[in-house]
Amino acid sequence: MTWLSHIRHASKITHSRWQAVSTQLRKFSLSNQIHSEVRVRFAPSPTGHLHLGGLRTALYNFLFAKSNNGKFILRIEDTDQARLVPQAARKLEDILNWSNIPPDESPLLSGPRGPYVQSERIELYQKHIQTLLENGSAYKCFCTDTRLDLLRKDALRRRETPKYDNRCRSLSFAKIEEFEKQGRAHCIRFKLEDITEPFNDLVYGPILYNVAQQEGDPVLLKSDGFPTYHFANVVDDHLMEVTHVLRGVEWQISTPKHLLLYKAFGWEPPQFGHLPLIKNRDGTKLSKRQGDLHIERLRAQGYSPEAIINFVTDIGGGFEDRDQCMTDDCGGTD
């Protein structure tokens, strides 16, 4: 059965199905919560159309917020200016509203923790990067693209994973002043530390990944003044008082890096839960490049939001009976 035939088979979402998913989401621990209100966010990049996987992430965040009387936030992460697609951000919010999972705070709605577009928050990132420079958690890196490319090629030649060698971490103040007087371009990197304790993933349980042994010091602020995903993500989640981060499992490996950033700032981190990937029948990851699975295209083909949401719920809800579609009359089947 193809993806589209599965969606055709999924006719109507029901109150009982929503309750079932909400009940499963309530299993996420609410302990160690520093805010009285649950706040979650969906933070897509406006680089194309919203895909089924992205819609499922938004849905689970929405359901978790509503099942705990919390807030569902839409934040647009557009710091990768080279890949922006015109009007994509507005279309993302339109699709969420059409899908009946509207945000409580967003670029269009605004809210108390805005702005909700990262390119409009550049001054905040530049202010917070100074905190890390002053407390010694970050440093200026003057390595050129040519040097970084040579490092990458050398690692590949030796069949190793390319990573930065942290060369500029040990630069003296005198050398930094010299480079700055010469007008050399620089980025700002974060000093990774060894991690010996696992973090608790709300879905997968304890996860231990010593990022400092696997990666070089990551860039936080690029030479053009724009933040990287990792830095902006942590700053925004803190300032927007996000209590739970529910995102795809592909970001699980980045969580230790984010937790180190929270530690460097002296901030209490949110709780993290990572959602398993949606896969094709052959076990490969469902790709954004599978154009027939863009929500806009499904909408244009006449599929109802109820059918699409029912399908996304079914493939991600852990239900044993995958062949039944709920109706909205007391949870009966078609």
mmCIF file of C-alpha atoms in Angstrom:
data_model
loop_
_atom_site.group_PDB
_atom_site.id
_atom_site.type_symbol
_atom_site.label_atom_id
_atom_site.label_comp_id
_atom_site.label_asym_id
_atom_site.label_seq_id
_atom_site.Cartn_x
_atom_site.Cartn_y
_atom_site.Cartn_z
ATOM 1 C CA MET A 1 0.000 0.000 0.000
ATOM 2 C CA THR A 2 1.456 3.419 -0.987
ATOM 3 C CA TRP A 3 1.613 6.443 1.289
ATOM 4 C CA LEU A 4 -1.223 8.098 -0.629
ATOM 5 C CA SER A 5 -3.417 5.025 -0.415
ATOM 6 C CA HIS A 6 -2.783 4.953 3.336
ATOM 7 C CA ILE A 7 -3.962 8.547 3.538
ATOM 8 C CA ARG A 8 -7.046 7.751 1.456
ATOM 9 C CA HIS A 9 -7.766 4.936 3.897
ATOM 10 C CA ALA A 10 -7.501 7.346 6.848
ATOM 11 C CA SER A 11 -10.848 9.083 6.655
ATOM 12 C CA LYS A 12 -11.638 11.076 9.808
ATOM 13 C CA ILE A 13 -9.808 11.965 12.998
ATOM 14 C CA THR A 14 -11.912 11.444 16.092
ATOM 15 C CA HIS A 15 -12.146 12.699 19.603
ATOM 16 C CA SER A 16 -11.218 9.272 20.916
ATOM 17 C CA ARG A 17 -8.081 9.114 18.719
ATOM 18 C CA TRP A 18 -6.984 12.547 19.921
ATOM 19 C CA GLN A 19 -7.538 11.409 23.493
ATOM 20 C CA ALA A 20 -5.483 8.266 22.904
ATOM 21 C CA VAL A 21 -2.498 10.242 21.605
ATOM 22 C CA SER A 22 -2.850 12.811 24.378
ATOM 23 C CA THR A 23 -2.840 10.009 26.959
ATOM 24 C CA GLN A 24 0.381 8.623 25.505
ATOM 25 C CA LEU A 25 1.974 12.059 25.560
ATOM 26 C CA ARG A 26 1.029 12.488 29.204
ATOM 27 C CA LYS A 27 3.502 9.703 29.954
ATOM 28 C CA PHE A 28 6.248 12.282 29.456
ATOM 29 C CA SER A 29 7.550 13.220 32.904
ATOM 30 C CA LEU A 30 6.599 16.654 34.163
ATOM 31 C CA SER A 31 9.058 16.466 37.068
ATOM 32 C CA ASN A 32 11.816 19.048 37.555
ATOM 33 C CA GLN A 33 9.682 21.590 35.739
ATOM 34 C CA ILE A 34 10.675 25.154 36.580
ATOM 35 C CA HIS A 35 7.649 26.826 35.005
ATOM 36 C CA SER A 36 4.044 26.378 36.038
ATOM 37 C CA GLU A 37 2.925 26.455 32.392
ATOM 38 C CA VAL A 38 3.947 23.858 29.809
ATOM 39 C CA ARG A 39 5.400 25.588 26.748
ATOM 40 C CA VAL A 40 6.498 23.714 23.629
ATOM 41 C CA ARG A 41 7.552 24.895 20.212
ATOM 42 C CA PHE A 42 7.625 23.810 16.589
ATOM 43 C CA ALA A 43 10.608 25.469 14.928
ATOM 44 C CA PRO A 44 10.843 24.733 11.179
ATOM 45 C CA SER A 45 13.193 26.358 8.696
ATOM 46 C CA PRO A 46 11.446 28.209 5.831
ATOM 47 C CA THR A 47 13.422 26.345 3.192
ATOM 48 C CA GLY A 48 10.551 24.591 1.436
ATOM 49 C CA HIS A 49 7.199 22.943 1.969
ATOM 50 C CA LEU A 50 5.967 21.377 5.202
ATOM 51 C CA HIS A 51 6.425 17.616 5.014
ATOM 52 C CA LEU A 52 4.546 14.783 6.722
ATOM 53 C CA GLY A 53 7.383 14.344 9.231
ATOM 54 C CA GLY A 54 7.291 18.026 10.142
ATOM 55 C CA LEU A 55 3.528 17.952 10.505
ATOM 56 C CA ARG A 56 3.783 14.987 12.890
ATOM 57 C CA THR A 57 6.304 16.870 15.043
ATOM 58 C CA ALA A 58 3.991 19.890 15.141
ATOM 59 C CA LEU A 59 1.026 17.656 15.983
ATOM 60 C CA TYR A 60 2.747 15.969 18.932
ATOM 61 C CA ASN A 61 3.854 19.330 20.329
ATOM 62 C CA PHE A 62 0.339 20.715 19.919
ATOM 63 C CA LEU A 63 -1.271 17.712 21.624
ATOM 64 C CA PHE A 64 1.225 17.738 24.470
ATOM 65 C CA ALA A 65 0.602 21.439 25.083
ATOM 66 C CA LYS A 66 -3.179 21.121 24.981
ATOM 67 C CA SER A 67 -3.270 17.997 27.157
ATOM 68 C CA ASN A 68 -1.381 19.983 29.824
ATOM 69 C CA ASN A 69 -3.208 23.331 29.390
ATOM 70 C CA GLY A 70 -0.021 24.775 27.945
ATOM 71 C CA LYS A 71 1.086 26.862 24.981
ATOM 72 C CA PHE A 72 2.128 25.743 21.487
ATOM 73 C CA ILE A 73 4.626 28.118 19.861
ATOM 74 C CA LEU A 74 5.591 28.441 16.204
ATOM 75 C CA ARG A 75 9.111 29.807 15.729
ATOM 76 C CA ILE A 76 10.706 30.295 12.321
ATOM 77 C CA GLU A 77 14.412 29.393 12.231
ATOM 78 C CA ASP A 78 15.679 31.322 9.212
ATOM 79 C CA THR A 79 19.330 31.919 10.071
ATOM 80 C CA ASP A 80 20.452 29.921 7.025
ATOM 81 C CA GLN A 81 19.797 32.838 4.697
ATOM 82 C CA ALA A 82 21.179 31.086 1.622
ATOM 83 C CA ARG A 83 18.416 28.453 1.650
ATOM 84 C CA LEU A 84 15.378 30.637 2.326
ATOM 85 C CA VAL A 85 12.318 30.152 0.114
ATOM 86 C CA PRO A 86 10.144 33.288 -0.365
ATOM 87 C CA GLN A 87 6.788 33.147 1.484
ATOM 88 C CA ALA A 88 7.651 29.737 2.985
ATOM 89 C CA ALA A 89 7.279 31.004 6.562
ATOM 90 C CA ARG A 90 3.794 32.372 5.947
ATOM 91 C CA LYS A 91 2.770 29.158 4.185
ATOM 92 C CA LEU A 92 3.990 27.085 7.131
ATOM 93 C CA GLU A 93 1.702 28.927 9.517
ATOM 94 C CA ASP A 94 -1.174 28.748 7.040
ATOM 95 C CA ILE A 95 -0.784 24.968 6.763
ATOM 96 C CA LEU A 96 -0.784 24.565 10.554
ATOM 97 C CA ASN A 97 -4.010 26.551 10.803
ATOM 98 C CA TRP A 98 -5.562 24.567 7.950
ATOM 99 C CA SER A 99 -4.553 21.340 9.699
ATOM 100 C CA ASN A 100 -6.421 22.440 12.850
ATOM 101 C CA ILE A 101 -3.261 22.590 14.964
ATOM 102 C CA PRO A 102 -2.943 26.397 15.282
ATOM 103 C CA PRO A 103 -0.147 27.957 17.360
ATOM 104 C CA ASP A 104 -0.841 30.120 20.396
ATOM 105 C CA GLU A 105 2.167 32.326 19.672
ATOM 106 C CA SER A 106 3.696 32.846 16.220
ATOM 107 C CA PRO A 107 5.109 35.387 13.768
ATOM 108 C CA LEU A 108 1.583 36.327 12.626
ATOM 109 C CA LEU A 109 -0.109 36.162 16.027
ATOM 110 C CA SER A 110 2.839 37.633 17.969
ATOM 111 C CA GLY A 111 3.030 37.032 21.724
ATOM 112 C CA PRO A 112 4.906 37.922 24.917
ATOM 113 C CA ARG A 113 8.200 36.219 23.948
ATOM 114 C CA GLY A 114 8.641 37.485 20.396
ATOM 115 C CA PRO A 115 9.799 38.177 17.839
ATOM 116 C CA TYR A 116 9.214 34.636 16.587
ATOM 117 C CA VAL A 117 11.505 34.842 13.548
ATOM 118 C CA GLN A 118 15.194 34.279 14.265
ATOM 119 C CA SER A 119 16.484 36.814 11.742
ATOM 120 C CA GLU A 120 14.646 39.456 13.790
ATOM 121 C CA ARG A 121 16.489 38.389 16.974
ATOM 122 C CA ILE A 122 20.102 38.996 15.874
ATOM 123 C CA GLU A 123 20.786 41.584 18.586
ATOM 124 C CA LEU A 124 19.742 39.063 21.249
ATOM 125 C CA TYR A 125 22.228 36.488 19.953
ATOM 126 C CA GLN A 126 25.057 39.020 19.778
ATOM 127 C CA LYS A 127 24.304 40.087 23.349
ATOM 128 C CA HIS A 128 24.329 36.507 24.652
ATOM 129 C CA ILE A 129 27.488 35.528 22.777
ATOM 130 C CA GLN A 130 29.305 38.170 24.799
ATOM 131 C CA THR A 131 28.319 36.323 27.979
ATOM 132 C CA LEU A 132 30.057 33.167 26.741
ATOM 133 C CA LEU A 133 33.139 35.069 25.577
ATOM 134 C CA GLU A 134 33.431 36.801 28.935
ATOM 135 C CA ASN A 135 33.059 33.641 31.019
ATOM 136 C CA GLY A 136 35.543 31.734 28.845
ATOM 137 C CA SER A 137 33.053 29.255 27.368
ATOM 138 C CA ALA A 138 33.562 30.539 23.816
ATOM 139 C CA TYR A 139 36.406 31.946 21.735
ATOM 140 C CA LYS A 140 37.127 33.708 18.471
ATOM 141 C CA CYS A 141 38.287 31.473 15.636
ATOM 142 C CA PHE A 142 40.276 33.008 12.770
ATOM 143 C CA CYS A 143 40.748 29.839 10.702
ATOM 144 C CA THR A 144 40.123 30.400 7.008
ATOM 145 C CA ASP A 145 37.824 28.349 4.828
ATOM 146 C CA THR A 146 40.935 27.083 3.040
ATOM 147 C CA ARG A 147 42.434 25.694 6.241
ATOM 148 C CA LEU A 148 39.144 24.096 7.292
ATOM 149 C CA ASP A 149 38.808 22.500 3.866
ATOM 150 C CA LEU A 150 42.334 21.069 4.143
ATOM 151 C CA LEU A 151 41.466 19.612 7.566
ATOM 152 C CA ARG A 152 38.384 17.982 6.090
ATOM 153 C CA LYS A 153 40.243 16.505 3.119
ATOM 154 C CA ASP A 154 43.048 15.204 5.340
ATOM 155 C CA ALA A 155 40.556 13.462 7.629
ATOM 156 C CA LEU A 156 38.776 11.868 4.680
ATOM 157 C CA ARG A 157 42.119 10.726 3.273
ATOM 158 C CA ARG A 158 42.813 8.987 6.594
ATOM 159 C CA ARG A 159 39.251 7.618 6.606
ATOM 160 C CA GLU A 160 38.345 9.572 9.715
ATOM 161 C CA THR A 161 35.331 11.725 10.488
ATOM 162 C CA PRO A 162 36.188 15.359 9.670
ATOM 163 C CA LYS A 163 36.210 17.681 12.677
ATOM 164 C CA TYR A 164 37.762 20.958 13.713
ATOM 165 C CA ASP A 165 41.059 20.563 15.606
ATOM 166 C CA ASN A 166 40.288 23.379 18.102
ATOM 167 C CA ARG A 167 43.429 25.241 17.033
ATOM 168 C CA CYS A 168 42.176 28.739 17.892
ATOM 169 C CA ARG A 169 41.062 27.679 21.369
ATOM 170 C CA SER A 170 44.634 28.253 22.581
ATOM 171 C CA LEU A 171 45.284 31.622 20.896
ATOM 172 C CA SER A 172 46.877 34.208 23.183
ATOM 173 C CA PHE A 173 45.231 37.589 23.802
ATOM 174 C CA ALA A 174 48.108 39.227 21.952
ATOM 175 C CA LYS A 175 47.555 37.034 18.889
ATOM 176 C CA ILE A 176 43.818 37.729 18.930
ATOM 177 C CA GLU A 177 44.462 41.480 19.063
ATOM 178 C CA GLU A 178 46.948 41.162 16.191
ATOM 179 C CA PHE A 179 44.454 39.305 13.999
ATOM 180 C CA GLU A 180 41.714 41.780 14.823
ATOM 181 C CA LYS A 181 43.923 44.737 13.906
ATOM 182 C CA GLN A 182 44.607 43.013 10.583
ATOM 183 C CA GLY A 183 40.864 42.878 10.018
ATOM 184 C CA ARG A 184 40.748 39.086 9.776
ATOM 185 C CA ALA A 185 37.301 37.586 9.606
ATOM 186 C CA HIS A 186 36.384 35.309 12.467
ATOM 187 C CA CYS A 187 33.590 33.192 13.829
ATOM 188 C CA ILE A 188 32.923 32.310 17.475
ATOM 189 C CA ARG A 189 33.211 28.723 18.673
ATOM 190 C CA PHE A 190 32.056 26.940 21.815
ATOM 191 C CA LYS A 191 34.456 25.004 24.056
ATOM 192 C CA LEU A 192 33.082 21.478 24.332
ATOM 193 C CA GLU A 193 33.629 19.569 27.588
ATOM 194 C CA ASP A 194 33.708 15.849 28.249
ATOM 195 C CA ILE A 195 30.326 14.388 29.172
ATOM 196 C CA THR A 196 30.272 11.471 31.589
ATOM 197 C CA GLU A 197 26.626 11.448 32.672
ATOM 198 C CA PRO A 198 23.662 10.526 30.425
ATOM 199 C CA PHE A 199 20.684 12.803 29.905
ATOM 200 C CA ASN A 200 17.172 11.431 30.205
ATOM 201 C CA ASP A 201 15.358 11.297 26.874
ATOM 202 C CA LEU A 202 11.609 11.283 27.592
ATOM 203 C CA VAL A 203 11.122 8.731 24.802
ATOM 204 C CA TYR A 204 14.343 6.695 24.701
ATOM 205 C CA GLY A 205 15.496 6.873 28.325
ATOM 206 C CA PRO A 206 19.116 7.539 29.410
ATOM 207 C CA ILE A 207 21.401 8.622 26.540
ATOM 208 C CA LEU A 208 25.165 9.033 26.918
ATOM 209 C CA TYR A 209 27.097 10.662 24.082
ATOM 210 C CA ASN A 210 30.438 12.334 24.745
ATOM 211 C CA VAL A 211 30.286 14.949 22.033
ATOM 212 C CA ALA A 212 33.738 16.365 22.887
ATOM 213 C CA GLN A 213 35.392 13.098 21.801
ATOM 214 C CA GLN A 214 33.439 12.911 18.566
ATOM 215 C CA GLU A 215 33.373 16.503 17.324
ATOM 216 C CA GLY A 216 35.492 19.623 17.270
ATOM 217 C CA ASP A 217 34.382 22.843 18.937
ATOM 218 C CA PRO A 218 31.237 23.971 17.083
ATOM 219 C CA VAL A 219 30.603 27.400 15.588
ATOM 220 C CA LEU A 220 28.064 29.467 17.539
ATOM 221 C CA LEU A 221 28.194 32.735 15.629
ATOM 222 C CA LYS A 222 29.241 32.853 11.987
ATOM 223 C CA SER A 223 31.487 35.511 10.506
ATOM 224 C CA ASP A 224 28.430 37.234 9.000
ATOM 225 C CA GLY A 225 26.994 37.774 12.487
ATOM 226 C CA PHE A 226 24.255 35.151 12.144
ATOM 227 C CA PRO A 227 23.989 32.393 14.749
ATOM 228 C CA THR A 228 24.153 28.704 13.970
ATOM 229 C CA TYR A 229 21.199 26.457 14.693
ATOM 230 C CA HIS A 230 22.673 25.140 17.950
ATOM 231 C CA PHE A 231 23.281 28.544 19.513
ATOM 232 C CA ALA A 232 20.065 30.262 18.422
ATOM 233 C CA ASN A 233 18.047 27.199 19.369
ATOM 234 C CA VAL A 234 19.270 27.222 22.980
ATOM 235 C CA VAL A 235 18.989 30.996 23.429
ATOM 236 C CA ASP A 236 15.480 31.097 21.974
ATOM 237 C CA ASP A 237 14.193 28.104 23.939
ATOM 238 C CA HIS A 238 15.416 29.732 27.151
ATOM 239 C CA LEU A 239 14.061 33.199 26.422
ATOM 240 C CA MET A 240 10.731 31.785 25.224
ATOM 241 C CA GLU A 241 10.530 29.706 28.432
ATOM 242 C CA VAL A 242 10.174 26.413 26.571
ATOM 243 C CA THR A 243 9.693 23.611 29.113
ATOM 244 C CA HIS A 244 9.756 20.558 26.825
ATOM 245 C CA VAL A 245 11.535 20.062 23.501
ATOM 246 C CA LEU A 246 9.841 17.388 21.382
ATOM 247 C CA ARG A 247 11.665 16.933 18.076
ATOM 248 C CA GLY A 248 12.857 14.296 15.624
ATOM 249 C CA VAL A 249 15.364 11.696 16.778
ATOM 250 C CA GLU A 250 17.923 12.991 14.274
ATOM 251 C CA TRP A 251 18.515 15.850 16.764
ATOM 252 C CA GLN A 252 19.185 13.486 19.683
ATOM 253 C CA ILE A 253 22.926 13.462 18.998
ATOM 254 C CA SER A 254 22.979 17.280 19.300
ATOM 255 C CA THR A 255 21.267 17.362 22.694
ATOM 256 C CA PRO A 256 24.468 16.901 24.780
ATOM 257 C CA LYS A 257 25.926 19.912 22.945
ATOM 258 C CA HIS A 258 22.826 21.932 23.776
ATOM 259 C CA LEU A 259 22.951 20.848 27.408
ATOM 260 C CA LEU A 260 26.563 22.044 27.619
ATOM 261 C CA LEU A 261 25.412 25.420 26.331
ATOM 262 C CA TYR A 262 22.729 25.602 29.005
ATOM 263 C CA LYS A 263 25.397 24.792 31.579
ATOM 264 C CA ALA A 264 27.706 27.509 30.229
ATOM 265 C CA PHE A 265 24.934 30.091 30.589
ATOM 266 C CA GLY A 266 23.897 28.789 34.005
ATOM 267 C CA TRP A 267 20.367 28.121 32.743
ATOM 268 C CA GLU A 268 18.000 25.293 33.656
ATOM 269 C CA PRO A 269 17.443 23.225 30.468
ATOM 270 C CA PRO A 270 14.048 22.022 29.257
ATOM 271 C CA GLN A 271 13.212 18.331 29.136
ATOM 272 C CA PHE A 272 13.961 16.588 25.835
ATOM 273 C CA GLY A 273 11.971 13.928 24.013
ATOM 274 C CA HIS A 274 12.925 12.662 20.569
ATOM 275 C CA LEU A 275 10.368 11.244 18.155
ATOM 276 C CA PRO A 276 11.267 8.187 16.029
ATOM 277 C CA LEU A 277 11.619 8.708 12.298
ATOM 278 C CA ILE A 278 8.824 8.026 9.845
ATOM 279 C CA LYS A 279 10.197 5.422 7.439
ATOM 280 C CA ASN A 280 9.352 4.040 4.028
ATOM 281 C CA ARG A 281 8.374 0.413 3.596
ATOM 282 C CA ASP A 282 11.998 -0.490 2.807
ATOM 283 C CA GLY A 283 13.203 1.033 6.087
ATOM 284 C CA THR A 284 14.732 4.174 4.600
ATOM 285 C CA LYS A 285 14.012 7.573 6.104
ATOM 286 C CA LEU A 286 11.027 9.432 4.710
ATOM 287 C CA SER A 287 12.665 12.245 2.752
ATOM 288 C CA LYS A 288 11.618 15.844 2.258
ATOM 289 C CA ARG A 289 12.434 15.274 -1.394
ATOM 290 C CA GLN A 290 9.451 12.951 -1.769
ATOM 291 C CA GLY A 291 7.333 15.750 -3.166
ATOM 292 C CA ASP A 292 4.020 13.901 -3.110
ATOM 293 C CA LEU A 293 4.179 13.999 0.700
ATOM 294 C CA HIS A 294 4.269 17.772 1.039
ATOM 295 C CA ILE A 295 1.153 18.923 2.884
ATOM 296 C CA GLU A 296 0.492 21.703 0.374
ATOM 297 C CA ARG A 297 0.406 19.176 -2.442
ATOM 298 C CA LEU A 298 -1.931 16.855 -0.542
ATOM 299 C CA ARG A 299 -4.160 19.836 0.200
ATOM 300 C CA ALA A 300 -4.223 20.799 -3.479
ATOM 301 C CA GLN A 301 -5.173 17.226 -4.390
ATOM 302 C CA GLY A 302 -8.285 17.494 -2.254
ATOM 303 C CA TYR A 303 -7.308 15.574 0.884
ATOM 304 C CA SER A 304 -9.011 16.883 3.996
ATOM 305 C CA PRO A 305 -6.976 17.983 7.016
ATOM 306 C CA GLU A 306 -8.843 15.365 9.066
ATOM 307 C CA ALA A 307 -7.657 12.560 6.786
ATOM 308 C CA ILE A 308 -4.043 13.735 6.858
ATOM 309 C CA ILE A 309 -3.997 14.221 10.641
ATOM 310 C CA ASN A 310 -5.623 10.826 11.168
ATOM 311 C CA PHE A 311 -2.940 9.228 9.015
ATOM 312 C CA VAL A 312 -0.080 11.023 10.787
ATOM 313 C CA THR A 313 -1.564 10.061 14.158
ATOM 314 C CA ASP A 314 -1.886 6.417 13.129
ATOM 315 C CA ILE A 315 1.710 6.035 11.938
ATOM 316 C CA GLY A 316 3.087 7.715 15.043
ATOM 317 C CA GLY A 317 0.702 6.820 17.822
ATOM 318 C CA GLY A 318 1.699 3.265 18.601
ATOM 319 C CA PHE A 319 -1.723 1.843 17.805
ATOM 320 C CA GLU A 320 -1.901 -1.913 17.335
ATOM 321 C CA ASP A 321 -4.739 -1.941 14.812
ATOM 322 C CA ARG A 322 -3.353 -0.100 11.806
ATOM 323 C CA ASP A 323 -6.195 -0.898 9.406
ATOM 324 C CA GLN A 324 -9.046 0.853 11.165
ATOM 325 C CA CYS A 325 -9.965 4.493 10.795
ATOM 326 C CA MET A 326 -11.870 6.200 13.550
ATOM 327 C CA THR A 327 -15.027 8.141 12.892
ATOM 328 C CA ASP A 328 -16.317 10.930 15.075
ATOM 329 C CA ASP A 329 -19.233 8.912 16.401
ATOM 330 C CA CYS A 330 -17.961 7.471 19.703
ATOM 331 C CA GLY A 331 -14.842 5.911 18.212
ATOM 332 C CA GLY A 332 -16.501 3.515 15.787
ATOM 333 C CA THR A 333 -14.821 2.310 12.633
ATOM 334 C CA ASP A 334 -15.611 2.847 8.959
#
